[in-house]
Amino acid sequence: MLRSVEMKDYMSTDPVKVKPEDDIFEAIHQLLVYRVSGACVVNDGGYLVGILSELDCLRAILGATYNKSPVGKVSEYMTREVISVKLSDNIVDVATDMMLHKHRRRPVIQDDGMLIGQVTCRQLLRGVKDFATDTE
């Protein structure tokens, strides 16, 4: 029997989240504690407003060091224009688009923009492998 290729079967339902008003060092702490390369940025209502990557954090720290200024808040460094996916999206299509854009993760949202999960390259790799090796 052919296995599912829907997002809902491979995504993480509890991604690391930070808020735009969080200090960048709080966000860095979360990335290090959970050993992830990025976090979803959500507002108080749980709606996706951006993504914060390790590279964003490095940019914040190096810029502050160079300029001898405070590091600042997540909102100053996060990526605001985020490509997200929906629960019903096909993982092969999402994987192809992530390769095209060189993205390592995509937030999964409801139609109204509420964050409900995240999918990473590793999760997609497992899903595509399952699909490709299913011979029944």
PDB file of C-alpha atoms in Angstrom:
ATOM      1  CA  MET A   1       0.000   0.000   0.000  1.00  0.00           C
ATOM      2  CA  LEU A   2       1.307   3.446  -0.961  1.00  0.00           C
ATOM      3  CA  ARG A   3       2.301   5.561   2.033  1.00  0.00           C
ATOM      4  CA  SER A   4       1.113   9.118   2.583  1.00  0.00           C
ATOM      5  CA  VAL A   5       2.939  12.044   1.039  1.00  0.00           C
ATOM      6  CA  GLU A   6       1.035  14.680   3.017  1.00  0.00           C
ATOM      7  CA  MET A   7       2.707  17.199   5.258  1.00  0.00           C
ATOM      8  CA  LYS A   8       0.656  16.243   8.295  1.00  0.00           C
ATOM      9  CA  ASP A   9       2.357  12.846   8.411  1.00  0.00           C
ATOM     10  CA  TYR A  10       5.938  14.141   8.528  1.00  0.00           C
ATOM     11  CA  MET A  11       5.949  17.568  10.180  1.00  0.00           C
ATOM     12  CA  SER A  12       6.870  18.456  13.727  1.00  0.00           C
ATOM     13  CA  THR A  13       3.874  19.723  15.697  1.00  0.00           C
ATOM     14  CA  ASP A  14       5.909  21.534  18.350  1.00  0.00           C
ATOM     15  CA  PRO A  15       8.576  23.667  16.661  1.00  0.00           C
ATOM     16  CA  VAL A  16      10.825  25.991  18.627  1.00  0.00           C
ATOM     17  CA  LYS A  17       9.092  29.362  18.821  1.00  0.00           C
ATOM     18  CA  VAL A  18      10.267  32.832  19.793  1.00  0.00           C
ATOM     19  CA  LYS A  19       8.483  36.188  19.866  1.00  0.00           C
ATOM     20  CA  PRO A  20       9.464  39.346  17.998  1.00  0.00           C
ATOM     21  CA  GLU A  21      10.001  41.216  21.273  1.00  0.00           C
ATOM     22  CA  ASP A  22      12.381  38.575  22.669  1.00  0.00           C
ATOM     23  CA  ASP A  23      15.989  39.590  23.197  1.00  0.00           C
ATOM     24  CA  ILE A  24      18.189  37.993  20.543  1.00  0.00           C
ATOM     25  CA  PHE A  25      20.216  36.238  23.264  1.00  0.00           C
ATOM     26  CA  GLU A  26      17.026  34.553  24.547  1.00  0.00           C
ATOM     27  CA  ALA A  27      16.394  33.281  21.020  1.00  0.00           C
ATOM     28  CA  ILE A  28      19.983  32.067  20.654  1.00  0.00           C
ATOM     29  CA  HIS A  29      19.620  30.217  23.943  1.00  0.00           C
ATOM     30  CA  GLN A  30      16.513  28.432  22.584  1.00  0.00           C
ATOM     31  CA  LEU A  31      18.330  27.415  19.390  1.00  0.00           C
ATOM     32  CA  LEU A  32      21.235  26.019  21.377  1.00  0.00           C
ATOM     33  CA  VAL A  33      19.143  24.228  24.009  1.00  0.00           C
ATOM     34  CA  TYR A  34      16.925  22.518  21.435  1.00  0.00           C
ATOM     35  CA  ARG A  35      19.793  21.996  18.971  1.00  0.00           C
ATOM     36  CA  VAL A  36      17.970  23.477  15.997  1.00  0.00           C
ATOM     37  CA  SER A  37      19.156  25.824  13.280  1.00  0.00           C
ATOM     38  CA  GLY A  38      16.159  28.126  13.355  1.00  0.00           C
ATOM     39  CA  ALA A  39      12.924  29.067  15.092  1.00  0.00           C
ATOM     40  CA  CYS A  40       9.473  30.195  14.077  1.00  0.00           C
ATOM     41  CA  VAL A  41       8.632  33.723  15.200  1.00  0.00           C
ATOM     42  CA  VAL A  42       5.041  34.057  16.419  1.00  0.00           C
ATOM     43  CA  ASN A  43       2.977  36.837  17.927  1.00  0.00           C
ATOM     44  CA  ASP A  44       1.021  36.531  21.188  1.00  0.00           C
ATOM     45  CA  GLY A  45      -1.864  34.886  19.323  1.00  0.00           C
ATOM     46  CA  GLY A  46       0.354  32.134  17.888  1.00  0.00           C
ATOM     47  CA  TYR A  47       0.327  33.502  14.343  1.00  0.00           C
ATOM     48  CA  LEU A  48       3.469  33.195  12.254  1.00  0.00           C
ATOM     49  CA  VAL A  49       5.220  36.542  11.718  1.00  0.00           C
ATOM     50  CA  GLY A  50       8.690  35.384  10.677  1.00  0.00           C
ATOM     51  CA  ILE A  51      11.609  32.973  10.929  1.00  0.00           C
ATOM     52  CA  LEU A  52      14.852  33.414  12.842  1.00  0.00           C
ATOM     53  CA  SER A  53      17.866  31.404  11.679  1.00  0.00           C
ATOM     54  CA  GLU A  54      21.308  30.805  13.131  1.00  0.00           C
ATOM     55  CA  LEU A  55      22.682  33.067  10.415  1.00  0.00           C
ATOM     56  CA  ASP A  56      20.301  35.849  11.499  1.00  0.00           C
ATOM     57  CA  CYS A  57      21.628  35.448  15.038  1.00  0.00           C
ATOM     58  CA  LEU A  58      25.247  35.534  13.900  1.00  0.00           C
ATOM     59  CA  ARG A  59      24.508  38.692  11.917  1.00  0.00           C
ATOM     60  CA  ALA A  60      23.027  40.262  15.055  1.00  0.00           C
ATOM     61  CA  ILE A  61      25.965  39.412  17.289  1.00  0.00           C
ATOM     62  CA  LEU A  62      28.706  40.271  14.794  1.00  0.00           C
ATOM     63  CA  GLY A  63      26.998  43.531  13.837  1.00  0.00           C
ATOM     64  CA  ALA A  64      26.621  44.583  17.460  1.00  0.00           C
ATOM     65  CA  THR A  65      30.236  43.681  18.207  1.00  0.00           C
ATOM     66  CA  TYR A  66      31.515  45.591  15.186  1.00  0.00           C
ATOM     67  CA  ASN A  67      29.346  48.625  15.922  1.00  0.00           C
ATOM     68  CA  LYS A  68      29.830  48.370  19.705  1.00  0.00           C
ATOM     69  CA  SER A  69      26.065  48.556  20.170  1.00  0.00           C
ATOM     70  CA  PRO A  70      23.393  46.503  21.953  1.00  0.00           C
ATOM     71  CA  VAL A  71      22.330  43.384  20.074  1.00  0.00           C
ATOM     72  CA  GLY A  72      18.574  44.033  20.086  1.00  0.00           C
ATOM     73  CA  LYS A  73      15.364  42.105  19.592  1.00  0.00           C
ATOM     74  CA  VAL A  74      14.345  39.209  17.366  1.00  0.00           C
ATOM     75  CA  SER A  75      12.157  41.561  15.292  1.00  0.00           C
ATOM     76  CA  GLU A  76      15.262  43.434  14.125  1.00  0.00           C
ATOM     77  CA  TYR A  77      16.867  40.345  12.554  1.00  0.00           C
ATOM     78  CA  MET A  78      14.126  37.856  11.650  1.00  0.00           C
ATOM     79  CA  THR A  79      13.061  37.133   8.108  1.00  0.00           C
ATOM     80  CA  ARG A  80       9.556  38.516   7.666  1.00  0.00           C
ATOM     81  CA  GLU A  81       8.756  37.174   4.201  1.00  0.00           C
ATOM     82  CA  VAL A  82       8.358  33.485   4.885  1.00  0.00           C
ATOM     83  CA  ILE A  83       7.254  30.754   2.528  1.00  0.00           C
ATOM     84  CA  SER A  84       4.983  28.489   4.531  1.00  0.00           C
ATOM     85  CA  VAL A  85       3.144  25.272   3.778  1.00  0.00           C
ATOM     86  CA  LYS A  86      -0.248  23.799   4.614  1.00  0.00           C
ATOM     87  CA  LEU A  87      -1.188  20.463   6.157  1.00  0.00           C
ATOM     88  CA  SER A  88      -2.459  19.033   2.898  1.00  0.00           C
ATOM     89  CA  ASP A  89       0.648  19.932   0.877  1.00  0.00           C
ATOM     90  CA  ASN A  90       2.477  17.126  -0.871  1.00  0.00           C
ATOM     91  CA  ILE A  91       5.939  16.555   0.628  1.00  0.00           C
ATOM     92  CA  VAL A  92       7.553  15.942  -2.763  1.00  0.00           C
ATOM     93  CA  ASP A  93       6.359  19.341  -4.010  1.00  0.00           C
ATOM     94  CA  VAL A  94       7.497  21.023  -0.791  1.00  0.00           C
ATOM     95  CA  ALA A  95      10.905  19.310  -0.918  1.00  0.00           C
ATOM     96  CA  THR A  96      11.383  20.404  -4.530  1.00  0.00           C
ATOM     97  CA  ASP A  97      10.523  24.019  -3.665  1.00  0.00           C
ATOM     98  CA  MET A  98      12.779  23.993  -0.598  1.00  0.00           C
ATOM     99  CA  MET A  99      15.694  22.827  -2.762  1.00  0.00           C
ATOM    100  CA  LEU A 100      14.944  25.542  -5.301  1.00  0.00           C
ATOM    101  CA  HIS A 101      14.977  28.251  -2.592  1.00  0.00           C
ATOM    102  CA  LYS A 102      17.733  26.600  -0.494  1.00  0.00           C
ATOM    103  CA  HIS A 103      15.530  26.547   2.611  1.00  0.00           C
ATOM    104  CA  ARG A 104      16.166  24.148   5.502  1.00  0.00           C
ATOM    105  CA  ARG A 105      12.729  24.472   7.077  1.00  0.00           C
ATOM    106  CA  ARG A 106       9.193  25.626   6.372  1.00  0.00           C
ATOM    107  CA  PRO A 107       6.556  26.576   8.919  1.00  0.00           C
ATOM    108  CA  VAL A 108       3.236  24.775   8.590  1.00  0.00           C
ATOM    109  CA  ILE A 109       0.236  27.038   9.020  1.00  0.00           C
ATOM    110  CA  GLN A 110      -3.552  26.875   8.951  1.00  0.00           C
ATOM    111  CA  ASP A 111      -5.446  28.908   6.359  1.00  0.00           C
ATOM    112  CA  ASP A 112      -5.685  31.831   8.810  1.00  0.00           C
ATOM    113  CA  GLY A 113      -1.911  31.969   9.405  1.00  0.00           C
ATOM    114  CA  MET A 114      -1.858  30.181  12.778  1.00  0.00           C
ATOM    115  CA  LEU A 115       1.356  28.211  13.221  1.00  0.00           C
ATOM    116  CA  ILE A 116       0.647  24.505  13.692  1.00  0.00           C
ATOM    117  CA  GLY A 117       4.031  22.975  12.963  1.00  0.00           C
ATOM    118  CA  GLN A 118       7.219  22.951  10.979  1.00  0.00           C
ATOM    119  CA  VAL A 119       8.846  20.669   8.475  1.00  0.00           C
ATOM    120  CA  THR A 120      12.584  20.349   7.959  1.00  0.00           C
ATOM    121  CA  CYS A 121      14.779  18.855   5.274  1.00  0.00           C
ATOM    122  CA  ARG A 122      15.428  15.828   7.472  1.00  0.00           C
ATOM    123  CA  GLN A 123      11.707  15.128   7.923  1.00  0.00           C
ATOM    124  CA  LEU A 124      11.097  15.539   4.204  1.00  0.00           C
ATOM    125  CA  LEU A 125      14.012  13.273   3.418  1.00  0.00           C
ATOM    126  CA  ARG A 126      12.434  10.556   5.556  1.00  0.00           C
ATOM    127  CA  GLY A 127       9.079  11.042   3.845  1.00  0.00           C
ATOM    128  CA  VAL A 128      10.478  11.002   0.323  1.00  0.00           C
ATOM    129  CA  LYS A 129      12.537   7.893   1.202  1.00  0.00           C
ATOM    130  CA  ASP A 130       9.404   6.171   2.535  1.00  0.00           C
ATOM    131  CA  PHE A 131       7.547   7.067  -0.639  1.00  0.00           C
ATOM    132  CA  ALA A 132      10.368   5.997  -2.967  1.00  0.00           C
ATOM    133  CA  THR A 133      10.999   2.658  -1.235  1.00  0.00           C
ATOM    134  CA  ASP A 134       7.357   1.632  -0.852  1.00  0.00           C
ATOM    135  CA  THR A 135       6.979  -1.291  -3.258  1.00  0.00           C
ATOM    136  CA  GLU A 136       3.781  -2.903  -2.025  1.00  0.00           C
TER     137      GLU A 136
END
